[in-house]
GROMACS .gro file of C-alpha atoms in nm:
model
  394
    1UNK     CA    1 -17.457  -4.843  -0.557
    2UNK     CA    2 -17.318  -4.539  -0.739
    3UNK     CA    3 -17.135  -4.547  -1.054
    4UNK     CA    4 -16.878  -4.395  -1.250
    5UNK     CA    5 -16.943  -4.039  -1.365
    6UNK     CA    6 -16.748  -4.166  -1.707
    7UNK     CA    7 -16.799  -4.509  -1.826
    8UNK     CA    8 -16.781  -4.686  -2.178
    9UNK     CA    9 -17.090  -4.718  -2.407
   10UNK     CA   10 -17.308  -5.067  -2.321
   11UNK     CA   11 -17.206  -5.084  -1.965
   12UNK     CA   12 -17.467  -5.081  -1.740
   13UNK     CA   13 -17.418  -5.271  -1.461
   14UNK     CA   14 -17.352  -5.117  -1.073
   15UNK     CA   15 -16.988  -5.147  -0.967
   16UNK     CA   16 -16.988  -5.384  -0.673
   17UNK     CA   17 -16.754  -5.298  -0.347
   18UNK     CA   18 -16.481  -5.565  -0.313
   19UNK     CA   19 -16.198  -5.581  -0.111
   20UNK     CA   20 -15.904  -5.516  -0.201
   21UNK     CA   21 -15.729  -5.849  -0.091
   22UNK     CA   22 -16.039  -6.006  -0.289
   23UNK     CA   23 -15.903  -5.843  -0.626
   24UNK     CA   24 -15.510  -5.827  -0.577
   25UNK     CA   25 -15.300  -6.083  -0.341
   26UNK     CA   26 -14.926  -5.954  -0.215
   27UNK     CA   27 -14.613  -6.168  -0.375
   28UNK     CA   28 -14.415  -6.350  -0.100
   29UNK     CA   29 -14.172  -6.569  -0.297
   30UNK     CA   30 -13.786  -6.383  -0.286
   31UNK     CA   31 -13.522  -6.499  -0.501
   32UNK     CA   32 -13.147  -6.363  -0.570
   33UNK     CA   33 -13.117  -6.150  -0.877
   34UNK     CA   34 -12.953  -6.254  -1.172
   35UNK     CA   35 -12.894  -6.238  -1.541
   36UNK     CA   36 -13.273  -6.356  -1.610
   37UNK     CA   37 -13.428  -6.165  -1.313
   38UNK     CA   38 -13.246  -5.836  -1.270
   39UNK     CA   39 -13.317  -5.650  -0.917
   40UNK     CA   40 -13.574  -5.364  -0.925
   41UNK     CA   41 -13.485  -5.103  -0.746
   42UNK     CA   42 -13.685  -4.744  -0.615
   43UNK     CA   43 -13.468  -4.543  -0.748
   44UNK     CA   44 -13.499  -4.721  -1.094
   45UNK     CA   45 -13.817  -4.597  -1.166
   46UNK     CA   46 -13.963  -4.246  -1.205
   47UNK     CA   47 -14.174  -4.123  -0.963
   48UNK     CA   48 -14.556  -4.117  -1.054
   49UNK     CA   49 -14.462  -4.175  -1.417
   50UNK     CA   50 -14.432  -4.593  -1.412
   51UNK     CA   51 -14.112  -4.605  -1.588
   52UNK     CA   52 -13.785  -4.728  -1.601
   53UNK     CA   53 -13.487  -4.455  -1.613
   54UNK     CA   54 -13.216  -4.710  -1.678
   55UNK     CA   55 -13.162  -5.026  -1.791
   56UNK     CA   56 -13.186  -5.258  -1.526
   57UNK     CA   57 -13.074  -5.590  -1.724
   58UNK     CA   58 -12.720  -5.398  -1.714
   59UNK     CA   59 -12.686  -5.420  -1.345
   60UNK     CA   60 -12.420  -5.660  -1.215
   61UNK     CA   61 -12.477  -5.620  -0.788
   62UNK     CA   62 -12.645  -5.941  -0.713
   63UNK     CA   63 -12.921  -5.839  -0.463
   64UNK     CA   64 -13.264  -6.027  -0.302
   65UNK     CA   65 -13.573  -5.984  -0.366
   66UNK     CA   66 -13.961  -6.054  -0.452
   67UNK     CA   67 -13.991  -6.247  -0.758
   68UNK     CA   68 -14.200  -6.090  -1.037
   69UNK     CA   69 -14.297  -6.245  -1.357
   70UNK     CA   70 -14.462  -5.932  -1.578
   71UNK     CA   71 -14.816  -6.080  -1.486
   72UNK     CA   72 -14.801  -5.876  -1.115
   73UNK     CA   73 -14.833  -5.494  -1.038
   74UNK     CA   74 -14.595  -5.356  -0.868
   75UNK     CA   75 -14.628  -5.046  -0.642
   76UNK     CA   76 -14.398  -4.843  -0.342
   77UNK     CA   77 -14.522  -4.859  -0.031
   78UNK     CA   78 -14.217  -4.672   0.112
   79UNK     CA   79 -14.321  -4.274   0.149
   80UNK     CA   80 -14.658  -4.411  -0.101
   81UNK     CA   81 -14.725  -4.002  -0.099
   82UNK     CA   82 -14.425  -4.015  -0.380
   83UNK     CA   83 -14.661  -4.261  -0.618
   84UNK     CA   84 -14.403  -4.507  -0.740
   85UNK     CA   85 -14.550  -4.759  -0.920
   86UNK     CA   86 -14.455  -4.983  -1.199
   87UNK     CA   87 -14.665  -5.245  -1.443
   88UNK     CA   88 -14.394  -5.422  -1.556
   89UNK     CA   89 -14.366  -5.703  -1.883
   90UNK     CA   90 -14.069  -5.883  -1.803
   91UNK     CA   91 -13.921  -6.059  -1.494
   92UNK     CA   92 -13.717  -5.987  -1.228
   93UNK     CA   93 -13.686  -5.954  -0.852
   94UNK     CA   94 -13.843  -5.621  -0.666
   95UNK     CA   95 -13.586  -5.455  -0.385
   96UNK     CA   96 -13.709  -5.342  -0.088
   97UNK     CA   97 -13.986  -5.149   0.025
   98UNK     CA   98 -14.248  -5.289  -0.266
   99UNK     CA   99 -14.584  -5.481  -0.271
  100UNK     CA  100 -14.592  -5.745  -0.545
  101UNK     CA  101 -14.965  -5.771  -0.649
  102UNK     CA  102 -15.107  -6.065  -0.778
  103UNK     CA  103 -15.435  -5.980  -0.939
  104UNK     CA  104 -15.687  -6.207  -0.836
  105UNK     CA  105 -15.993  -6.191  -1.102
  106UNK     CA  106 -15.943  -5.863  -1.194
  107UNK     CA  107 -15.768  -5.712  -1.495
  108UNK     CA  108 -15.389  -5.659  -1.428
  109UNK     CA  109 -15.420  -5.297  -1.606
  110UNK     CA  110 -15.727  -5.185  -1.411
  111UNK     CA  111 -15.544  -5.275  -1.095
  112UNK     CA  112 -15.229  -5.052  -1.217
  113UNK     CA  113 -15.461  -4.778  -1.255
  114UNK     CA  114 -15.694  -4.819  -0.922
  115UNK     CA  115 -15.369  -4.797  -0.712
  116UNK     CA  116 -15.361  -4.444  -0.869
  117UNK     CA  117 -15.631  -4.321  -0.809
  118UNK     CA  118 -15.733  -4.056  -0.518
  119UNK     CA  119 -15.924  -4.305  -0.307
  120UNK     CA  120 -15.611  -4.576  -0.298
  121UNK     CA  121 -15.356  -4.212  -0.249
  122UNK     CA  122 -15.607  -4.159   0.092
  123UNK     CA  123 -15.555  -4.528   0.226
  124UNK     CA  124 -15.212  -4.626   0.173
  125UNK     CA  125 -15.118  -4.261   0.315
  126UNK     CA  126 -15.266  -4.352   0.650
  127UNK     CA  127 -14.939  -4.514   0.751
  128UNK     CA  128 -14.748  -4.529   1.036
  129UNK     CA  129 -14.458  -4.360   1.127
  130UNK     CA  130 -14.336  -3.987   1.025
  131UNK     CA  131 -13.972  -4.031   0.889
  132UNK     CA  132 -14.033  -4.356   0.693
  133UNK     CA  133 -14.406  -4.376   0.649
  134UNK     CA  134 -14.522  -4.715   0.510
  135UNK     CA  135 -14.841  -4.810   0.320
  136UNK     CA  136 -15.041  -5.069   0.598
  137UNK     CA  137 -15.073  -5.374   0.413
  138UNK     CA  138 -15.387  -5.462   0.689
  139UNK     CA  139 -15.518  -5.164   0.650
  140UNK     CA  140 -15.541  -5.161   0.250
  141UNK     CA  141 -15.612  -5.494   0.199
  142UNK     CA  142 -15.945  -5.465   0.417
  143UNK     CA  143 -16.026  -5.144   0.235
  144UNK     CA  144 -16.327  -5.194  -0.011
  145UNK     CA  145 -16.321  -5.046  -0.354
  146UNK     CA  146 -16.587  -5.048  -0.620
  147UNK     CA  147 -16.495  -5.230  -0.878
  148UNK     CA  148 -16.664  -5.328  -1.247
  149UNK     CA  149 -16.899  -5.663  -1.230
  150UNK     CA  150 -16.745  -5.718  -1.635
  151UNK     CA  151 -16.429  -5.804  -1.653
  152UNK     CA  152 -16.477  -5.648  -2.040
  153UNK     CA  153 -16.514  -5.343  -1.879
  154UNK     CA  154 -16.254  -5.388  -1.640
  155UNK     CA  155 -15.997  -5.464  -1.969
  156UNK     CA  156 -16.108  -5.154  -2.153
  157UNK     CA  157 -16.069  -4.885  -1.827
  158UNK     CA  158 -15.673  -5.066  -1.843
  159UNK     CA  159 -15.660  -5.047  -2.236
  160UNK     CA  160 -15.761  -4.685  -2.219
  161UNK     CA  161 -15.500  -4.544  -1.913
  162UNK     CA  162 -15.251  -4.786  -2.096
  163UNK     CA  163 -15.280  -4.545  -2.422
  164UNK     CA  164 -15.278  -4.272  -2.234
  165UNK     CA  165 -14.969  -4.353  -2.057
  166UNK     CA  166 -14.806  -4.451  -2.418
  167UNK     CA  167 -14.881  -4.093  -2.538
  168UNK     CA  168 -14.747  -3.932  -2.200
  169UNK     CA  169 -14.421  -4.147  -2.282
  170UNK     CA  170 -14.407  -4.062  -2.634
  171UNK     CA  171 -14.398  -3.730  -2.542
  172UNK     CA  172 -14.162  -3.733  -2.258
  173UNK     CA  173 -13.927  -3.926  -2.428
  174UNK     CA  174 -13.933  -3.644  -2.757
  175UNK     CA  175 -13.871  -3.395  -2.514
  176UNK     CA  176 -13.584  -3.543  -2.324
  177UNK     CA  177 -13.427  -3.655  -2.676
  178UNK     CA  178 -13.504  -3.269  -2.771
  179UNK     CA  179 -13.310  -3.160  -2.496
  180UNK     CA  180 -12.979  -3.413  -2.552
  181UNK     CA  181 -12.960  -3.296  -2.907
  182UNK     CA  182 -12.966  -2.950  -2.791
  183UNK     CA  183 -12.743  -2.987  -2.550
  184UNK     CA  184 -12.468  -3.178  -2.781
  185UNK     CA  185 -12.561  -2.883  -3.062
  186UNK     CA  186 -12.495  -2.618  -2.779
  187UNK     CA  187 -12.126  -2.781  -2.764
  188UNK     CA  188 -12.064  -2.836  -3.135
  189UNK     CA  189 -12.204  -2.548  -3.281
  190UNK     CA  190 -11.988  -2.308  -3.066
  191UNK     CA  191 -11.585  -2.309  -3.052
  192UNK     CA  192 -11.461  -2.486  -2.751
  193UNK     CA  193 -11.116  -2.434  -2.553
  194UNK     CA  194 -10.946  -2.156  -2.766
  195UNK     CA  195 -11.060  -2.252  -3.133
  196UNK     CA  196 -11.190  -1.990  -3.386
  197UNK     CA  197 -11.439  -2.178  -3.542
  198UNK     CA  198 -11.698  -2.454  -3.420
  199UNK     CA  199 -11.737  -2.864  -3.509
  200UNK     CA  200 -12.059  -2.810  -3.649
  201UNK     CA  201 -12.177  -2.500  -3.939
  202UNK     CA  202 -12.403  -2.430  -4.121
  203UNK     CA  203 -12.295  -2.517  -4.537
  204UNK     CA  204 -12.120  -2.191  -4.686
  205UNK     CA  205 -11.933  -2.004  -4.401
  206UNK     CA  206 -11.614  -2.041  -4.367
  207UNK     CA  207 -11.464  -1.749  -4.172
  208UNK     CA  208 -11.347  -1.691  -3.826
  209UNK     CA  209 -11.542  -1.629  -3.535
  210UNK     CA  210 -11.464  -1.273  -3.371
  211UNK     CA  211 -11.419  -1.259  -2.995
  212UNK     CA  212 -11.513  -0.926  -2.781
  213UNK     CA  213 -11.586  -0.821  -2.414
  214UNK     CA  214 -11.919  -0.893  -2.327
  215UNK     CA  215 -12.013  -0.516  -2.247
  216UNK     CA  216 -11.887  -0.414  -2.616
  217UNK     CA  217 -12.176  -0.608  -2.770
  218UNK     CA  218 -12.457  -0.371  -2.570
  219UNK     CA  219 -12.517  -0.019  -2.611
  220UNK     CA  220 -12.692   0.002  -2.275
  221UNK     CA  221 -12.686  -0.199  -1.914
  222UNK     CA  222 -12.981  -0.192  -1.694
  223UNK     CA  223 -12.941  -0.285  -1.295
  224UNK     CA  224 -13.264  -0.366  -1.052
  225UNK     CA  225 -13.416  -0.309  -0.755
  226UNK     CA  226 -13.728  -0.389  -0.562
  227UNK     CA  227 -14.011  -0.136  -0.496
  228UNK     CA  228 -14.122  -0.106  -0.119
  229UNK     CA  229 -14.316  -0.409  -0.060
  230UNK     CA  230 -14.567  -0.213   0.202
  231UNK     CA  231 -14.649   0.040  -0.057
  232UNK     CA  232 -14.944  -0.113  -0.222
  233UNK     CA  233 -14.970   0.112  -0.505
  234UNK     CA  234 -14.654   0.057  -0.618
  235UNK     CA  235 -14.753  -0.284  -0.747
  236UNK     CA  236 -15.071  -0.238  -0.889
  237UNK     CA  237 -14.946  -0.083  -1.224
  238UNK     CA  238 -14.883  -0.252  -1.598
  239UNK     CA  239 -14.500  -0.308  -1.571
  240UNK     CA  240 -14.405  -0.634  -1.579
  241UNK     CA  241 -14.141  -0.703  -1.256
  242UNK     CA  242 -13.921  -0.973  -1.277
  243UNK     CA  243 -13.728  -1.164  -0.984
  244UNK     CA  244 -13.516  -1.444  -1.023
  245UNK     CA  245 -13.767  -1.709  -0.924
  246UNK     CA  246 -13.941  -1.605  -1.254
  247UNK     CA  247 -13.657  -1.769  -1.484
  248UNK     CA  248 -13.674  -2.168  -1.500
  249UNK     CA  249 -13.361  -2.317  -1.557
  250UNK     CA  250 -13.289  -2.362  -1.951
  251UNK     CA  251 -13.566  -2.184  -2.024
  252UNK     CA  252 -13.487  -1.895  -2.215
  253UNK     CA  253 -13.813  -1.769  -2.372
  254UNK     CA  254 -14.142  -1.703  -2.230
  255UNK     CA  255 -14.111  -1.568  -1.902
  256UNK     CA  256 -14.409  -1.468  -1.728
  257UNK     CA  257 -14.396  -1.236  -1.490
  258UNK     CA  258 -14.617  -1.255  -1.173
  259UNK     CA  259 -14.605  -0.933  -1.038
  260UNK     CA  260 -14.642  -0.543  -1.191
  261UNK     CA  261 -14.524  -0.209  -1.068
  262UNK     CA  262 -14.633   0.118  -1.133
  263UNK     CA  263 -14.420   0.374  -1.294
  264UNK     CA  264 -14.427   0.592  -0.948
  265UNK     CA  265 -14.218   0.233  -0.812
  266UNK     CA  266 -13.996   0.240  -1.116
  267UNK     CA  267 -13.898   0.637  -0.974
  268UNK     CA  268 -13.919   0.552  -0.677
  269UNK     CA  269 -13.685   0.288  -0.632
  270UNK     CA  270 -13.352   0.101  -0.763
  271UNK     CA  271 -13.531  -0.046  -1.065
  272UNK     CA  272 -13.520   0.048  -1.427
  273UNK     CA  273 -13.754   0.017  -1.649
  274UNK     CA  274 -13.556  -0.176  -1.941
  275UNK     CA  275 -13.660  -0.202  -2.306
  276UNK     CA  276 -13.820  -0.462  -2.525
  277UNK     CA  277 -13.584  -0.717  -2.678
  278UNK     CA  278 -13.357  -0.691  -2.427
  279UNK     CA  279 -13.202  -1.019  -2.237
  280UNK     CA  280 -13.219  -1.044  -1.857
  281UNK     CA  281 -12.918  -1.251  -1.621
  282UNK     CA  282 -12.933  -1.340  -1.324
  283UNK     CA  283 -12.612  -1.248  -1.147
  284UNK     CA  284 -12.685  -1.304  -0.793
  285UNK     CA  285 -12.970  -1.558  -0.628
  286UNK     CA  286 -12.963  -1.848  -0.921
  287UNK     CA  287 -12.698  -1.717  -1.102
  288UNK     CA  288 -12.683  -1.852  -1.443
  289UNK     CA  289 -13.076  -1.785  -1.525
  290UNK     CA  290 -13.095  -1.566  -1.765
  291UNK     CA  291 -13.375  -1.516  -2.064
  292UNK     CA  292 -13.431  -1.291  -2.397
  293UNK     CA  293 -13.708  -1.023  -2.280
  294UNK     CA  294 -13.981  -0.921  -2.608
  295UNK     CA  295 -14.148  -0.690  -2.400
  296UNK     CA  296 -14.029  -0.376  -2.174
  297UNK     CA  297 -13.996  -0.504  -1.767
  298UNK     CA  298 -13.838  -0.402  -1.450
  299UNK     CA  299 -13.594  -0.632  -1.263
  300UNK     CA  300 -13.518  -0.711  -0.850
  301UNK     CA  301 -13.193  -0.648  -0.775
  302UNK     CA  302 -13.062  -0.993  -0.864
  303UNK     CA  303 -13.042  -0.899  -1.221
  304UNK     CA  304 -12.855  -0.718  -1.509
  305UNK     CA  305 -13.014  -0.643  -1.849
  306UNK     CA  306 -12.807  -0.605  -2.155
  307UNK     CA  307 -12.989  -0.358  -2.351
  308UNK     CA  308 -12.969  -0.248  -2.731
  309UNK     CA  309 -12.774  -0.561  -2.860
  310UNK     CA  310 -12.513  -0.527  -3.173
  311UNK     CA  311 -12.535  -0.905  -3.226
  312UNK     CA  312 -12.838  -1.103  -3.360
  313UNK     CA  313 -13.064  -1.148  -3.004
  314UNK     CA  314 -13.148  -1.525  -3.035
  315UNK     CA  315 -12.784  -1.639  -3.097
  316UNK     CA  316 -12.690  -1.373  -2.813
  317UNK     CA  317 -12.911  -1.569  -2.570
  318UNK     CA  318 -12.771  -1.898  -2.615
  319UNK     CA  319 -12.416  -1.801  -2.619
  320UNK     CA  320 -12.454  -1.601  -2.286
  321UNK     CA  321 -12.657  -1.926  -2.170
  322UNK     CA  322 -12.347  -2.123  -2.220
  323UNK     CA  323 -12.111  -1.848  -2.073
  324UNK     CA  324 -12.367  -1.856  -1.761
  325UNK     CA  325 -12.327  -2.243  -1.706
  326UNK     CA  326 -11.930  -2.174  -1.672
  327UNK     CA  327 -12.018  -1.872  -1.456
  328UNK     CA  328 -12.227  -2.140  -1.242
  329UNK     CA  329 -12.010  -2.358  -1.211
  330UNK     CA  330 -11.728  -2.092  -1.101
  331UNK     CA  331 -12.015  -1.995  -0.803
  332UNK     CA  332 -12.134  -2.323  -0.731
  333UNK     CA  333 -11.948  -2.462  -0.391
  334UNK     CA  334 -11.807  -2.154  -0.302
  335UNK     CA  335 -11.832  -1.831  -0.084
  336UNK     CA  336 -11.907  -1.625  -0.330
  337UNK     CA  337 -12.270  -1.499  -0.368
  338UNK     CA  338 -12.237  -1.426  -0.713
  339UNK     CA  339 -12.090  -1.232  -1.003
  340UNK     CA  340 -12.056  -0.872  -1.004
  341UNK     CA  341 -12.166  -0.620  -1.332
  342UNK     CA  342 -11.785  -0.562  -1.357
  343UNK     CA  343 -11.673  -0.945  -1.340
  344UNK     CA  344 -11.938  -1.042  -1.589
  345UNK     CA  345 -11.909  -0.750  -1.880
  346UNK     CA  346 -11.555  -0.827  -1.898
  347UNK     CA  347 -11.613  -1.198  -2.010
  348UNK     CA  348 -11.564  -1.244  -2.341
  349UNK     CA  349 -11.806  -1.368  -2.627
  350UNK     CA  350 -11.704  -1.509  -2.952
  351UNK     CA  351 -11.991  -1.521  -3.228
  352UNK     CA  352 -11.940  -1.506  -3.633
  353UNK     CA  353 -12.049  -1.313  -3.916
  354UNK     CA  354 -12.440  -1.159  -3.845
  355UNK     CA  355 -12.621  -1.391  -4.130
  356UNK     CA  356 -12.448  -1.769  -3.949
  357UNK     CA  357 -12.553  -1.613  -3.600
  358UNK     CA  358 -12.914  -1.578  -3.725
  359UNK     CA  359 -12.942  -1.949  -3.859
  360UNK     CA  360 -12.767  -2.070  -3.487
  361UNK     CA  361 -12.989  -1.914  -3.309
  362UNK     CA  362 -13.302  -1.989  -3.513
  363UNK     CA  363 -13.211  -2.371  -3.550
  364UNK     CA  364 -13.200  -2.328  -3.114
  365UNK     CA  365 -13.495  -2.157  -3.091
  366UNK     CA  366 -13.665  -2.430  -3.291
  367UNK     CA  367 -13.553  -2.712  -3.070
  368UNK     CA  368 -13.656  -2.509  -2.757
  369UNK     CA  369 -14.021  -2.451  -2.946
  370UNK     CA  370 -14.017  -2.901  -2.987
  371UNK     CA  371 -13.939  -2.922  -2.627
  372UNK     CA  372 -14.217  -2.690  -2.511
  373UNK     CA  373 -14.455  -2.818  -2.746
  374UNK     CA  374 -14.372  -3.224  -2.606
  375UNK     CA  375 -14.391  -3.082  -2.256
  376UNK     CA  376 -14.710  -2.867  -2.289
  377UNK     CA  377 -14.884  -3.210  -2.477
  378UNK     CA  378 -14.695  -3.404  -2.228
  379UNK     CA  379 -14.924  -3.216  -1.928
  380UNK     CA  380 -15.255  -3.144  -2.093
  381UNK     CA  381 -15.223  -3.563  -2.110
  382UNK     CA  382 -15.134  -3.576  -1.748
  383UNK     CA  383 -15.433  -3.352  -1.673
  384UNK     CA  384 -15.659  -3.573  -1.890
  385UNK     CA  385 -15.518  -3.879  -1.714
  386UNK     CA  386 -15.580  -3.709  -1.341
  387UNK     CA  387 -15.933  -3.607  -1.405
  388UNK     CA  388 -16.071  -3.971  -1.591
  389UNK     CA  389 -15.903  -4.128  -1.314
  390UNK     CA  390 -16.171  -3.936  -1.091
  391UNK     CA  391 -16.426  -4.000  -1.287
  392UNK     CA  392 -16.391  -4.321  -1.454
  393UNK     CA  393 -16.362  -4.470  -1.122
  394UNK     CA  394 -16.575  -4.405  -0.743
   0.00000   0.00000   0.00000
């Protein structure tokens, strides 16, 4: 039969086809949780990642479930299109809509990684019903799958998804610590509630921070507008046009434009063509997006650029970025569709002396440059994961 198109040096022999319910057997046995066998819940694990977001051994609901025993796989067959899955190392007792699979003379981590795979994805998502789909137990269990003769070369398919799935981990969990300690920098390293200096400097200054109007601390304000979308010339030029769907939330760097105008759209129409180094906010559809521009662009309507900044541009970003959130928050829940050019230069910004505002906003910068670098490792992994899980298996 055919092979893999990847396999391990020394393996040789043809996969066989084996049903599933030959290689994995469901868990029947239910049990109330307790203090040795917490409850496992869906929403305790992340979605196509196989891990736990909390832990469950703190849990103090008493609930019933299928017993587990860290030598089972355990995967969602609720919605299975949302991949939740789980290979577990300790006990417990599985909550609803799970399978608890037994392997049956088959490697425990080569099971966790053939119910991931595209072929698996294809049968448990031919399930009945449209507002609660279900994986068919009948239906998968009778499904054949080709599966290694060696159980050596079963082990080292697991051992090898099992150290990518470490490094994916590693990664994510970098990145999310990243991203507390920038968040708890972001409230000690600016003055909170009325106070004139922060809970967190930098050794050697001293001095009060200085509070102005928000429109005092740009020489220039830029508004948008969007071309005529049935003109097709007017976006086929080089000018980088911006809309607020181009902003991710806390990103503040690195935006990258998907469409261009010509300069006969920038005349044309509402938009302006703004300079480099400039920071763009979002003040109507996301409000609270905003992000520090290095290049000359053109805005939709939903914006307004601060242009020709007195104050050092990095720390400017992040102190408008925590302005924004408050702004958010103002919007969020109400009637109102957004802030107003007016409403938001009159806000006031406090910042210090020029030389502490360049080590603030270089210390944030750096922290934003860890947590792109753990996400951007974080999803070349998942892409090498994706594609050796199509070809190290049929």
């Amino acid at each position: 039969m055919e092979n893999p198109k990847i396999r391990f040096k020394g393996f040789t022999k043809d996969w066989e086809q084996r049903k599933f319910s030959d290689i994995a057997s469901r868990e029947s046995v239910s049990r109330e949780s307790s203090y040795d066998l917490p409850s496992l819940e869906y929403e305790d694990v992340i979605a196509e990642e196989g891990r736990l977001n909390k832990d469950i051994s703190l849990k103090e609901n008493i609930k019933k479930g299928i017993v587990f025993d860290g030598s089972q796989v355990l995967y969602g067959k609720l919605r299975p299109y949302l991949h939740n899955w789980l290979n577990p190392d300790f006990s417990g007792v599985a909550v609803g809509d799970w399978w608890v699979l037994k392997p049956n003379n088959a490697d425990k981590s080569f099971i966790y990684r053939l119910i991931q795979t595209q072929r698996f994805d294809d049968i448990a998502n031919q399930s009945a019903g449209s507002k609660m789909p279900r994986a068919d137990w009948n239906l998968v269990s009778n499904t054949e799958f080709a599966v290694p003769v060696s159980q050596e070369e079963q082990e080292k398919i697991g051992e090898y998804f099992s150290s990518l799935d470490h490094l994916i981990t590693l990664h994510q969990r970098k990145c999310e610590q990243t991203k507390k300690l920038k968040k708890y920098m972001l409230q000690k390293m600016f003055p909170q509630n009325g106070a004139k200096v922060p809970e967190i400097r930098f050794y050697g200054f001293t001095y009060d921070w200085e509070q102005r109007k928000l429109g005092e601390i740009a020489t220039e304000t830029y508004g948008g507008g969007t071309p005529k979308t049935s003109n097709e010339e007017f976006w086929k030029g080089d000018i980088p046009w911006i809309q607020s769907s181009d902003l991710i939330d806390e990103c503040l760097f690195d935006v990258r434009p998907r469409k261009c105008i010509s300069q006969e759209a920038v005349s044309k129409s509402a938009t302006k063509l703004v300079p480099q180094n400039s920071i763009a906010i979002v003040t109507r559809v996301g409000v609270g997006k905003l992000a520090f521009m290095p290049f000359s662009y053109a805005t939709s309507q939903d914006f307004l650029s601060l242009s020709g900044l007195k104050i050092d541009p990095e720390f400017t970003v992040y102190a408008l970025y925590k302005m924004m959130q408050s702004v958010s928050n103002e919007v969020q829940g109400t009637s109102i569709k957004g802030v107003t050019k007016d409403e938001l230069l009159a806000k006031k910004i406090i910042f210090p002396s020029c030389n502490e505002q360049k080590k603030i906003g270089a210390y944030l910068h750096s922290l934003d440059n860890l947590i792109t670098l753990h996400q951007r490792k974080c999803d070349e992994l998942k892409k090498m994961k994706k594609y050796m899980l199509q070809n190290m298996f049929i």
